[in-house]
mmCIF file of C-alpha atoms in Angstrom:
data_model
loop_
_atom_site.group_PDB
_atom_site.id
_atom_site.type_symbol
_atom_site.label_atom_id
_atom_site.label_comp_id
_atom_site.label_asym_id
_atom_site.label_seq_id
_atom_site.Cartn_x
_atom_site.Cartn_y
_atom_site.Cartn_z
ATOM 1 C CA UNK A 19 114.971 26.401 -59.009
ATOM 2 C CA UNK A 20 112.281 28.537 -60.312
ATOM 3 C CA UNK A 21 108.933 28.612 -58.564
ATOM 4 C CA UNK A 22 105.570 29.912 -59.730
ATOM 5 C CA UNK A 23 103.212 31.311 -56.813
ATOM 6 C CA UNK A 24 99.411 31.008 -57.007
ATOM 7 C CA UNK A 25 97.342 33.013 -54.727
ATOM 8 C CA UNK A 26 93.845 34.699 -54.061
ATOM 9 C CA UNK A 27 94.384 36.879 -51.228
ATOM 10 C CA UNK A 28 96.895 38.898 -49.138
ATOM 11 C CA UNK A 29 99.786 36.825 -50.107
ATOM 12 C CA UNK A 30 101.456 36.794 -46.542
ATOM 13 C CA UNK A 31 102.814 33.327 -47.523
ATOM 14 C CA UNK A 32 104.260 34.666 -50.553
ATOM 15 C CA UNK A 33 105.960 37.549 -48.746
ATOM 16 C CA UNK A 34 107.442 34.980 -46.298
ATOM 17 C CA UNK A 35 108.991 33.310 -49.416
ATOM 18 C CA UNK A 36 110.264 36.526 -50.799
ATOM 19 C CA UNK A 37 111.947 37.420 -47.489
ATOM 20 C CA UNK A 38 113.366 33.908 -47.243
ATOM 21 C CA UNK A 39 115.061 34.394 -50.791
ATOM 22 C CA UNK A 40 116.201 37.930 -49.934
ATOM 23 C CA UNK A 41 117.763 36.699 -46.587
ATOM 24 C CA UNK A 42 119.583 33.990 -48.263
ATOM 25 C CA UNK A 43 117.688 31.104 -46.471
ATOM 26 C CA UNK A 44 116.261 30.165 -50.076
ATOM 27 C CA UNK A 45 119.406 30.427 -51.951
ATOM 28 C CA UNK A 46 118.993 29.103 -55.508
ATOM 29 C CA UNK A 47 115.293 29.839 -55.374
ATOM 30 C CA UNK A 48 113.884 32.362 -57.787
ATOM 31 C CA UNK A 49 110.219 33.359 -57.764
ATOM 32 C CA UNK A 50 109.592 33.501 -61.636
ATOM 33 C CA UNK A 51 105.979 34.457 -61.624
ATOM 34 C CA UNK A 52 102.966 35.062 -59.367
ATOM 35 C CA UNK A 53 99.508 34.457 -60.683
ATOM 36 C CA UNK A 54 96.088 35.219 -59.230
ATOM 37 C CA UNK A 55 92.595 34.503 -59.992
ATOM 38 C CA UNK A 56 91.442 37.635 -58.160
ATOM 39 C CA UNK A 57 92.189 40.884 -60.061
ATOM 40 C CA UNK A 58 92.969 43.202 -57.172
ATOM 41 C CA UNK A 59 94.536 40.485 -54.903
ATOM 42 C CA UNK A 60 97.125 42.245 -52.724
ATOM 43 C CA UNK A 61 99.550 39.442 -53.667
ATOM 44 C CA UNK A 62 99.961 40.838 -57.098
ATOM 45 C CA UNK A 63 100.798 44.295 -55.601
ATOM 46 C CA UNK A 64 103.326 42.842 -53.339
ATOM 47 C CA UNK A 65 104.895 40.910 -56.262
ATOM 48 C CA UNK A 66 105.107 44.062 -58.421
ATOM 49 C CA UNK A 67 106.674 45.842 -55.398
ATOM 50 C CA UNK A 68 109.354 43.142 -55.288
ATOM 51 C CA UNK A 69 109.817 43.370 -58.970
ATOM 52 C CA UNK A 70 108.428 39.838 -59.687
ATOM 53 C CA UNK A 71 106.350 39.284 -62.575
ATOM 54 C CA UNK A 72 102.691 39.023 -61.554
ATOM 55 C CA UNK A 73 99.683 38.176 -63.557
ATOM 56 C CA UNK A 74 95.863 38.149 -63.087
ATOM 57 C CA UNK A 75 94.475 35.294 -64.925
ATOM 58 C CA UNK A 76 90.670 35.047 -64.871
ATOM 59 C CA UNK A 77 89.563 31.520 -63.808
ATOM 60 C CA UNK A 78 85.956 31.851 -64.812
ATOM 61 C CA UNK A 79 83.318 30.399 -65.510
ATOM 62 C CA UNK A 80 84.096 28.051 -62.517
ATOM 63 C CA UNK A 81 83.994 29.457 -59.085
ATOM 64 C CA UNK A 82 85.900 26.927 -56.895
ATOM 65 C CA UNK A 83 88.164 25.110 -59.153
ATOM 66 C CA UNK A 84 90.890 25.680 -61.717
ATOM 67 C CA UNK A 85 89.731 23.827 -64.995
ATOM 68 C CA UNK A 86 89.110 24.095 -68.688
ATOM 69 C CA UNK A 87 90.604 26.772 -70.706
ATOM 70 C CA UNK A 88 91.639 28.912 -67.705
ATOM 71 C CA UNK A 89 93.645 26.089 -66.383
ATOM 72 C CA UNK A 90 95.448 25.979 -69.937
ATOM 73 C CA UNK A 91 96.283 29.703 -69.554
ATOM 74 C CA UNK A 92 97.477 29.011 -66.068
ATOM 75 C CA UNK A 93 99.653 26.160 -67.336
ATOM 76 C CA UNK A 94 101.115 27.973 -70.279
ATOM 77 C CA UNK A 95 101.954 31.079 -67.920
ATOM 78 C CA UNK A 96 103.837 28.854 -65.682
ATOM 79 C CA UNK A 97 105.588 26.946 -68.463
ATOM 80 C CA UNK A 98 106.413 30.171 -70.244
ATOM 81 C CA UNK A 99 108.274 31.246 -67.305
ATOM 82 C CA UNK A 100 110.398 28.174 -66.761
ATOM 83 C CA UNK A 101 108.496 27.215 -63.350
ATOM 84 C CA UNK A 102 109.674 24.009 -61.784
ATOM 85 C CA UNK A 103 107.818 24.073 -58.432
ATOM 86 C CA UNK A 104 104.214 25.493 -58.198
ATOM 87 C CA UNK A 105 103.346 26.772 -54.688
ATOM 88 C CA UNK A 106 99.928 27.365 -53.644
ATOM 89 C CA UNK A 107 99.752 30.234 -51.225
ATOM 90 C CA UNK A 108 96.294 30.881 -50.312
ATOM 91 C CA UNK A 109 94.873 29.882 -53.702
ATOM 92 C CA UNK A 110 91.239 29.364 -53.169
ATOM 93 C CA UNK A 111 90.416 26.831 -55.996
ATOM 94 C CA UNK A 112 90.519 23.127 -56.098
ATOM 95 C CA UNK A 113 93.274 21.801 -58.552
ATOM 96 C CA UNK A 114 92.428 18.560 -59.965
ATOM 97 C CA UNK A 115 92.964 18.800 -63.662
ATOM 98 C CA UNK A 116 95.737 18.443 -66.130
ATOM 99 C CA UNK A 117 98.047 20.869 -64.438
ATOM 100 C CA UNK A 118 98.723 17.934 -62.015
ATOM 101 C CA UNK A 119 100.141 16.070 -64.963
ATOM 102 C CA UNK A 120 102.146 18.775 -66.120
ATOM 103 C CA UNK A 121 103.750 19.385 -62.921
ATOM 104 C CA UNK A 122 103.845 15.822 -61.294
ATOM 105 C CA UNK A 123 104.718 15.938 -57.696
ATOM 106 C CA UNK A 124 105.600 19.543 -58.217
ATOM 107 C CA UNK A 125 102.846 21.355 -56.699
ATOM 108 C CA UNK A 126 102.757 22.023 -53.014
ATOM 109 C CA UNK A 127 100.153 23.749 -50.750
ATOM 110 C CA UNK A 128 100.230 24.981 -47.252
ATOM 111 C CA UNK A 129 96.904 24.175 -45.091
ATOM 112 C CA UNK A 130 96.037 25.943 -41.832
ATOM 113 C CA UNK A 131 95.330 22.827 -39.911
ATOM 114 C CA UNK A 132 97.063 19.526 -38.911
ATOM 115 C CA UNK A 133 95.764 17.445 -41.741
ATOM 116 C CA UNK A 134 93.779 15.204 -41.987
ATOM 117 C CA UNK A 135 91.890 17.212 -39.488
ATOM 118 C CA UNK A 136 90.067 20.131 -40.885
ATOM 119 C CA UNK A 137 90.269 20.117 -44.516
ATOM 120 C CA UNK A 138 88.486 22.658 -46.712
ATOM 121 C CA UNK A 139 87.990 26.173 -45.799
ATOM 122 C CA UNK A 140 88.593 28.424 -42.564
ATOM 123 C CA UNK A 141 90.205 25.571 -40.801
ATOM 124 C CA UNK A 142 91.099 27.873 -38.073
ATOM 125 C CA UNK A 143 87.256 28.286 -37.522
ATOM 126 C CA UNK A 144 86.517 24.780 -37.681
ATOM 127 C CA UNK A 145 89.289 24.079 -35.181
ATOM 128 C CA UNK A 146 87.895 26.564 -32.541
ATOM 129 C CA UNK A 147 84.434 25.414 -33.174
ATOM 130 C CA UNK A 148 85.313 21.653 -32.654
ATOM 131 C CA UNK A 149 87.342 22.638 -29.352
ATOM 132 C CA UNK A 150 90.687 21.038 -30.080
ATOM 133 C CA UNK A 151 93.529 22.017 -27.825
ATOM 134 C CA UNK A 152 96.117 21.836 -30.576
ATOM 135 C CA UNK A 153 96.210 22.692 -34.457
ATOM 136 C CA UNK A 154 98.736 23.935 -36.643
ATOM 137 C CA UNK A 155 99.728 23.752 -40.373
ATOM 138 C CA UNK A 156 100.467 21.286 -43.073
ATOM 139 C CA UNK A 157 102.776 21.801 -46.089
ATOM 140 C CA UNK A 158 101.730 18.822 -48.555
ATOM 141 C CA UNK A 159 102.081 17.933 -52.218
ATOM 142 C CA UNK A 160 98.707 18.365 -54.007
ATOM 143 C CA UNK A 161 96.705 15.453 -55.382
ATOM 144 C CA UNK A 162 93.235 15.187 -56.680
ATOM 145 C CA UNK A 163 91.826 15.029 -53.385
ATOM 146 C CA UNK A 164 90.838 18.178 -51.092
ATOM 147 C CA UNK A 165 93.978 18.767 -48.761
ATOM 148 C CA UNK A 166 94.672 14.970 -48.913
ATOM 149 C CA UNK A 167 98.229 14.846 -50.670
ATOM 150 C CA UNK A 168 101.377 13.578 -49.110
ATOM 151 C CA UNK A 169 102.633 15.515 -45.974
ATOM 152 C CA UNK A 170 105.882 17.303 -46.155
ATOM 153 C CA UNK A 171 105.913 19.100 -42.957
ATOM 154 C CA UNK A 172 103.639 19.871 -39.959
ATOM 155 C CA UNK A 173 103.941 22.478 -37.218
ATOM 156 C CA UNK A 174 102.018 22.415 -33.979
ATOM 157 C CA UNK A 175 100.001 25.404 -32.357
ATOM 158 C CA UNK A 176 98.628 25.162 -29.005
ATOM 159 C CA UNK A 177 95.135 26.784 -28.348
ATOM 160 C CA UNK A 178 94.753 28.946 -25.342
ATOM 161 C CA UNK A 179 91.334 29.264 -23.590
ATOM 162 C CA UNK A 180 90.903 32.916 -24.962
ATOM 163 C CA UNK A 181 91.590 32.061 -28.597
ATOM 164 C CA UNK A 182 89.150 33.105 -31.150
ATOM 165 C CA UNK A 183 89.168 31.831 -34.830
ATOM 166 C CA UNK A 184 91.045 35.043 -35.790
ATOM 167 C CA UNK A 185 93.784 34.783 -32.921
ATOM 168 C CA UNK A 186 94.271 31.209 -34.011
ATOM 169 C CA UNK A 187 94.525 32.054 -37.609
ATOM 170 C CA UNK A 188 97.315 34.462 -36.632
ATOM 171 C CA UNK A 189 99.382 31.887 -34.614
ATOM 172 C CA UNK A 190 98.761 29.345 -37.562
ATOM 173 C CA UNK A 191 100.114 31.871 -40.079
ATOM 174 C CA UNK A 192 103.278 32.574 -38.102
ATOM 175 C CA UNK A 193 104.072 28.954 -38.342
ATOM 176 C CA UNK A 194 103.093 28.621 -42.122
ATOM 177 C CA UNK A 195 105.757 31.539 -42.735
ATOM 178 C CA UNK A 196 108.243 29.293 -41.524
ATOM 179 C CA UNK A 197 107.203 25.842 -42.643
ATOM 180 C CA UNK A 198 106.483 26.734 -46.304
ATOM 181 C CA UNK A 199 109.990 28.323 -47.087
ATOM 182 C CA UNK A 200 111.621 25.136 -45.259
ATOM 183 C CA UNK A 201 109.504 22.715 -47.262
ATOM 184 C CA UNK A 202 110.728 24.382 -50.428
ATOM 185 C CA UNK A 203 114.148 24.238 -49.355
ATOM 186 C CA UNK A 204 113.693 20.561 -48.872
ATOM 187 C CA UNK A 205 112.444 20.162 -52.401
ATOM 188 C CA UNK A 206 115.465 22.295 -53.793
ATOM 189 C CA UNK A 207 117.775 20.120 -52.033
ATOM 190 C CA UNK A 208 116.176 17.001 -53.189
ATOM 191 C CA UNK A 209 115.856 15.692 -49.678
ATOM 192 C CA UNK A 210 112.373 14.350 -50.053
ATOM 193 C CA UNK A 211 111.737 10.675 -51.033
ATOM 194 C CA UNK A 212 108.523 8.792 -50.832
ATOM 195 C CA UNK A 213 107.705 5.395 -49.172
ATOM 196 C CA UNK A 214 104.179 4.811 -50.477
ATOM 197 C CA UNK A 215 102.466 8.084 -49.669
ATOM 198 C CA UNK A 216 104.715 9.010 -46.808
ATOM 199 C CA UNK A 217 107.597 11.343 -47.420
ATOM 200 C CA UNK A 218 110.933 10.591 -45.804
ATOM 201 C CA UNK A 219 113.262 13.683 -45.401
ATOM 202 C CA UNK A 220 116.911 12.845 -45.589
ATOM 203 C CA UNK A 221 119.232 14.709 -43.256
ATOM 204 C CA UNK B 29 85.778 11.083 -6.056
ATOM 205 C CA UNK B 30 85.146 7.594 -6.799
ATOM 206 C CA UNK B 31 86.161 6.162 -10.378
ATOM 207 C CA UNK B 32 85.382 3.225 -12.291
ATOM 208 C CA UNK B 33 87.742 1.958 -14.976
ATOM 209 C CA UNK B 34 86.491 -0.043 -17.993
ATOM 210 C CA UNK B 35 89.145 -1.807 -20.136
ATOM 211 C CA UNK B 36 89.626 -4.717 -22.577
ATOM 212 C CA UNK B 37 93.368 -4.977 -22.543
ATOM 213 C CA UNK B 38 96.625 -4.592 -20.681
ATOM 214 C CA UNK B 39 95.531 -1.751 -18.726
ATOM 215 C CA UNK B 40 98.707 0.467 -18.901
ATOM 216 C CA UNK B 41 96.475 3.488 -18.628
ATOM 217 C CA UNK B 42 94.850 2.015 -15.664
ATOM 218 C CA UNK B 43 98.252 1.445 -14.106
ATOM 219 C CA UNK B 44 99.022 5.055 -14.876
ATOM 220 C CA UNK B 45 96.025 6.044 -12.677
ATOM 221 C CA UNK B 46 96.974 3.716 -9.933
ATOM 222 C CA UNK B 47 100.323 5.267 -9.967
ATOM 223 C CA UNK B 48 99.126 8.633 -9.924
ATOM 224 C CA UNK B 49 96.893 7.811 -6.949
ATOM 225 C CA UNK B 50 99.779 6.190 -5.030
ATOM 226 C CA UNK B 51 102.065 9.049 -5.811
ATOM 227 C CA UNK B 52 99.590 11.600 -4.250
ATOM 228 C CA UNK B 53 99.046 13.318 -7.708
ATOM 229 C CA UNK B 54 95.635 12.136 -7.707
ATOM 230 C CA UNK B 55 94.804 12.713 -4.051
ATOM 231 C CA UNK B 56 91.158 12.367 -3.194
ATOM 232 C CA UNK B 57 90.586 10.000 -6.163
ATOM 233 C CA UNK B 58 89.764 6.336 -5.473
ATOM 234 C CA UNK B 59 89.593 3.719 -7.977
ATOM 235 C CA UNK B 60 86.361 1.945 -6.579
ATOM 236 C CA UNK B 61 86.088 -0.728 -9.469
ATOM 237 C CA UNK B 62 87.412 -2.130 -12.844
ATOM 238 C CA UNK B 63 85.366 -3.953 -15.152
ATOM 239 C CA UNK B 64 86.385 -5.783 -18.202
ATOM 240 C CA UNK B 65 84.519 -7.378 -21.116
ATOM 241 C CA UNK B 66 87.536 -9.737 -21.740
ATOM 242 C CA UNK B 67 87.767 -12.515 -19.085
ATOM 243 C CA UNK B 68 91.503 -12.962 -19.084
ATOM 244 C CA UNK B 69 92.363 -9.151 -19.599
ATOM 245 C CA UNK B 70 95.518 -8.125 -17.888
ATOM 246 C CA UNK B 71 93.736 -5.008 -16.486
ATOM 247 C CA UNK B 72 91.845 -7.399 -14.272
ATOM 248 C CA UNK B 73 94.948 -9.044 -12.832
ATOM 249 C CA UNK B 74 96.639 -5.690 -12.325
ATOM 250 C CA UNK B 75 93.582 -4.452 -10.332
ATOM 251 C CA UNK B 76 93.678 -7.513 -8.199
ATOM 252 C CA UNK B 77 97.389 -7.026 -7.479
ATOM 253 C CA UNK B 78 96.518 -3.588 -6.354
ATOM 254 C CA UNK B 79 93.666 -4.820 -4.232
ATOM 255 C CA UNK B 80 91.153 -2.924 -6.266
ATOM 256 C CA UNK B 81 87.879 -4.688 -7.011
ATOM 257 C CA UNK B 82 87.835 -6.169 -10.371
ATOM 258 C CA UNK B 83 84.902 -7.969 -12.375
ATOM 259 C CA UNK B 84 84.589 -9.510 -15.777
ATOM 260 C CA UNK B 85 81.194 -8.782 -17.103
ATOM 261 C CA UNK B 86 80.314 -10.543 -20.376
ATOM 262 C CA UNK B 87 79.034 -8.064 -23.071
ATOM 263 C CA UNK B 88 77.676 -10.598 -25.344
ATOM 264 C CA UNK B 89 75.869 -10.998 -27.781
ATOM 265 C CA UNK B 90 77.096 -7.772 -29.186
ATOM 266 C CA UNK B 91 80.776 -7.723 -30.379
ATOM 267 C CA UNK B 92 81.528 -4.079 -30.827
ATOM 268 C CA UNK B 93 79.190 -2.222 -28.535
ATOM 269 C CA UNK B 94 77.999 -2.092 -24.877
ATOM 270 C CA UNK B 95 74.270 -2.387 -24.884
ATOM 271 C CA UNK B 96 71.100 -4.215 -23.743
ATOM 272 C CA UNK B 97 71.301 -6.453 -20.735
ATOM 273 C CA UNK B 98 75.191 -6.313 -20.497
ATOM 274 C CA UNK B 99 75.056 -2.712 -20.313
ATOM 275 C CA UNK B 100 72.575 -2.794 -17.350
ATOM 276 C CA UNK B 101 74.826 -5.133 -15.760
ATOM 277 C CA UNK B 102 77.746 -2.689 -16.124
ATOM 278 C CA UNK B 103 75.604 0.287 -14.886
ATOM 279 C CA UNK B 104 74.507 -1.540 -11.901
ATOM 280 C CA UNK B 105 78.012 -2.601 -11.013
ATOM 281 C CA UNK B 106 79.356 0.959 -11.207
ATOM 282 C CA UNK B 107 76.338 2.181 -9.202
ATOM 283 C CA UNK B 108 76.829 -0.254 -6.527
ATOM 284 C CA UNK B 109 80.380 0.859 -6.190
ATOM 285 C CA UNK B 110 79.454 4.385 -5.857
ATOM 286 C CA UNK B 111 81.417 5.420 -9.194
ATOM 287 C CA UNK B 112 81.073 9.241 -9.969
ATOM 288 C CA UNK B 113 83.454 9.212 -13.149
ATOM 289 C CA UNK B 114 83.549 6.418 -15.615
ATOM 290 C CA UNK B 115 86.950 6.153 -17.363
ATOM 291 C CA UNK B 116 87.368 4.128 -20.536
ATOM 292 C CA UNK B 117 91.049 2.871 -20.655
ATOM 293 C CA UNK B 118 91.330 0.738 -23.661
ATOM 294 C CA UNK B 119 87.632 -0.441 -23.618
ATOM 295 C CA UNK B 120 87.074 -1.757 -26.989
ATOM 296 C CA UNK B 121 83.261 -1.129 -27.319
ATOM 297 C CA UNK B 122 81.133 1.653 -28.551
ATOM 298 C CA UNK B 123 79.240 3.299 -25.739
ATOM 299 C CA UNK B 124 75.956 4.884 -26.906
ATOM 300 C CA UNK B 125 73.249 3.548 -24.758
ATOM 301 C CA UNK B 126 71.488 4.419 -21.443
ATOM 302 C CA UNK B 127 74.760 4.471 -19.474
ATOM 303 C CA UNK B 128 75.463 8.060 -20.986
ATOM 304 C CA UNK B 129 72.174 9.281 -19.388
ATOM 305 C CA UNK B 130 73.075 7.553 -16.068
ATOM 306 C CA UNK B 131 76.542 9.191 -16.102
ATOM 307 C CA UNK B 132 75.972 12.421 -17.891
ATOM 308 C CA UNK B 133 79.277 14.215 -18.729
ATOM 309 C CA UNK B 134 80.867 11.764 -16.564
ATOM 310 C CA UNK B 135 82.448 9.177 -18.852
ATOM 311 C CA UNK B 136 85.866 10.014 -20.433
ATOM 312 C CA UNK B 137 87.937 8.313 -22.859
ATOM 313 C CA UNK B 138 91.711 8.484 -24.027
ATOM 314 C CA UNK B 139 92.348 7.910 -27.604
ATOM 315 C CA UNK B 140 95.727 7.467 -29.387
ATOM 316 C CA UNK B 141 95.459 10.334 -31.857
ATOM 317 C CA UNK B 142 94.892 14.136 -32.136
ATOM 318 C CA UNK B 143 91.076 13.855 -32.820
ATOM 319 C CA UNK B 144 89.337 14.638 -35.117
ATOM 320 C CA UNK B 145 92.157 12.966 -37.009
ATOM 321 C CA UNK B 146 92.190 9.116 -36.994
ATOM 322 C CA UNK B 147 89.053 8.180 -34.847
ATOM 323 C CA UNK B 148 88.443 4.419 -34.484
ATOM 324 C CA UNK B 149 90.723 1.528 -34.127
ATOM 325 C CA UNK B 150 94.513 1.510 -34.395
ATOM 326 C CA UNK B 151 94.891 4.959 -34.864
ATOM 327 C CA UNK B 152 98.690 4.816 -34.528
ATOM 328 C CA UNK B 153 98.564 2.668 -37.725
ATOM 329 C CA UNK B 154 96.434 4.935 -39.342
ATOM 330 C CA UNK B 155 98.604 7.853 -38.605
ATOM 331 C CA UNK B 156 101.883 5.942 -39.960
ATOM 332 C CA UNK B 157 100.042 4.963 -43.112
ATOM 333 C CA UNK B 158 98.593 8.488 -43.844
ATOM 334 C CA UNK B 159 102.144 10.016 -43.228
ATOM 335 C CA UNK B 160 101.502 12.636 -40.709
ATOM 336 C CA UNK B 161 104.443 14.269 -39.126
ATOM 337 C CA UNK B 162 102.689 14.787 -35.714
ATOM 338 C CA UNK B 163 99.962 12.920 -33.803
ATOM 339 C CA UNK B 164 99.510 12.404 -30.244
ATOM 340 C CA UNK B 165 96.558 11.521 -27.632
ATOM 341 C CA UNK B 166 93.240 13.124 -26.772
ATOM 342 C CA UNK B 167 91.387 12.843 -23.522
ATOM 343 C CA UNK B 168 87.639 13.509 -24.227
ATOM 344 C CA UNK B 169 84.077 13.213 -22.799
ATOM 345 C CA UNK B 170 82.257 10.407 -24.365
ATOM 346 C CA UNK B 171 79.328 10.905 -26.436
ATOM 347 C CA UNK B 172 77.222 9.001 -28.927
ATOM 348 C CA UNK B 173 79.561 9.491 -31.681
ATOM 349 C CA UNK B 174 82.837 7.467 -32.361
ATOM 350 C CA UNK B 175 85.577 9.579 -30.556
ATOM 351 C CA UNK B 176 83.581 12.802 -31.246
ATOM 352 C CA UNK B 177 83.045 14.117 -27.615
ATOM 353 C CA UNK B 178 84.321 17.379 -26.213
ATOM 354 C CA UNK B 179 88.091 17.488 -25.895
ATOM 355 C CA UNK B 180 89.635 17.910 -22.422
ATOM 356 C CA UNK B 181 93.366 17.499 -23.083
ATOM 357 C CA UNK B 182 95.429 16.944 -26.234
ATOM 358 C CA UNK B 183 99.441 15.992 -26.093
ATOM 359 C CA UNK B 184 101.588 15.952 -29.167
ATOM 360 C CA UNK B 185 103.902 13.377 -30.364
ATOM 361 C CA UNK B 186 106.320 14.005 -33.385
ATOM 362 C CA UNK B 187 107.053 11.191 -35.781
ATOM 363 C CA UNK B 188 110.667 10.399 -36.808
ATOM 364 C CA UNK B 189 111.361 8.752 -40.124
ATOM 365 C CA UNK B 190 111.920 5.406 -38.852
ATOM 366 C CA UNK B 191 108.687 5.341 -36.712
ATOM 367 C CA UNK B 192 106.555 2.362 -37.075
ATOM 368 C CA UNK B 193 102.919 1.751 -36.079
ATOM 369 C CA UNK B 194 104.365 0.090 -32.952
ATOM 370 C CA UNK B 195 107.135 2.580 -31.895
ATOM 371 C CA UNK B 196 104.624 5.452 -32.493
ATOM 372 C CA UNK B 197 101.996 3.591 -30.185
ATOM 373 C CA UNK B 198 104.625 3.493 -27.707
ATOM 374 C CA UNK B 199 105.361 7.146 -27.862
ATOM 375 C CA UNK B 200 101.618 8.014 -27.679
ATOM 376 C CA UNK B 201 100.983 5.758 -24.784
ATOM 377 C CA UNK B 202 103.568 7.596 -22.742
ATOM 378 C CA UNK B 203 101.649 10.715 -23.276
ATOM 379 C CA UNK B 204 98.399 9.092 -22.593
ATOM 380 C CA UNK B 205 100.015 8.001 -19.237
ATOM 381 C CA UNK B 206 100.451 11.595 -18.293
ATOM 382 C CA UNK B 207 97.386 13.169 -19.971
ATOM 383 C CA UNK B 208 94.573 10.950 -18.547
ATOM 384 C CA UNK B 209 95.393 11.094 -14.745
ATOM 385 C CA UNK B 210 95.834 15.108 -15.491
ATOM 386 C CA UNK B 211 92.428 15.170 -17.088
ATOM 387 C CA UNK B 212 90.903 13.245 -14.034
ATOM 388 C CA UNK B 213 92.608 15.713 -11.727
ATOM 389 C CA UNK B 214 90.814 18.542 -13.704
ATOM 390 C CA UNK B 215 87.450 17.032 -13.216
ATOM 391 C CA UNK B 216 88.049 16.235 -9.762
ATOM 392 C CA UNK B 217 88.774 19.842 -8.964
ATOM 393 C CA UNK B 218 85.865 21.155 -11.009
ATOM 394 C CA UNK B 219 88.028 23.141 -13.411
ATOM 395 C CA UNK B 220 86.255 22.373 -16.484
ATOM 396 C CA UNK B 221 83.403 24.153 -17.866
ATOM 397 C CA UNK B 222 81.746 24.201 -21.208
ATOM 398 C CA UNK B 223 81.396 26.882 -23.980
ATOM 399 C CA UNK B 224 79.133 25.020 -26.507
ATOM 400 C CA UNK B 225 81.087 21.767 -27.104
ATOM 401 C CA UNK B 226 84.332 23.352 -26.169
ATOM 402 C CA UNK B 227 85.966 22.858 -22.754
ATOM 403 C CA UNK B 228 87.383 25.808 -20.955
ATOM 404 C CA UNK B 229 90.014 25.014 -18.075
ATOM 405 C CA UNK B 230 90.107 27.256 -15.249
ATOM 406 C CA UNK B 231 93.468 27.992 -13.550
#
């Protein structure tokens, strides 16, 4: 299964996928291409260091979404590289355009909160400010909404009294690095079916 | 510490408090009075069986909130019985009136979800329909909002593929029956302080 990874930042979740592929946990998965909307994003450097094709594709003039001509370029690049599953790993743009129709049910995202709590940006900060005692991460299929798609997997993190947004973020990321490769393996193995908007994982 | 319990239903959380008092886990806590807005609510029967004062107080003409003359009657009954902490245990009315000023920071509620996910009614049903993989319960201080007050404690429940709203509700209730008495013990021991809207629990 060829996957394409979209990211805007450091790419620590991308690295987790690379590691899972290398260690054999994601046997049969090939990272065909990495695309970033940020020219000097570290995720591109990481990809090249791992001999994975990496492209910067400008997504202007939009600032917060992938749309229009830029979206077409992304879709073409993913298609040209034979991508079957698109993984959003810290990609900081909303996706609601035709890419969803090109890859129906084949785009996933990892979000740093127990959705539907704390959608949107800096969920770890939202969580600390709200004062929750538990948070975590959610791997979900992407739909037109903001972090609203069907959930594949959630992992829990307990907040300690001294936790800051930063310390919580680190704990959540550690869970993301396990949950995202695992969710990819479920898709690779065809183990996910839908009941309405619920996912059921076969054993 | 004298507590008053308000409930509209079966009173299984009330029973958990009774059990915790009897077993010595809530030493120093006395359930001074139980009040229900439902005349034949089983919580009143349970209270009487345990020799605890129990009153039905009509909350009409309102259907979904405690307000006006009815609220005054509730406040008077709680005061007359020396209540220091008000515990909502399945009380199906919004509280946003003067009772909050009479018992500032002294009204707590247990909610069957990991707030801020799934506030409002039938949270277990909301959770199953949304398709989350984890839910749980939240004990929180009551403020003017719907299930928005500062969180004292949260406990996690993992959903299994076969879970129905009913089976999830049972699993959440089992956690509520531990979390609510524990939260009461934290208040009894003065172990909760605030940082903004966050609670910090001293050890």
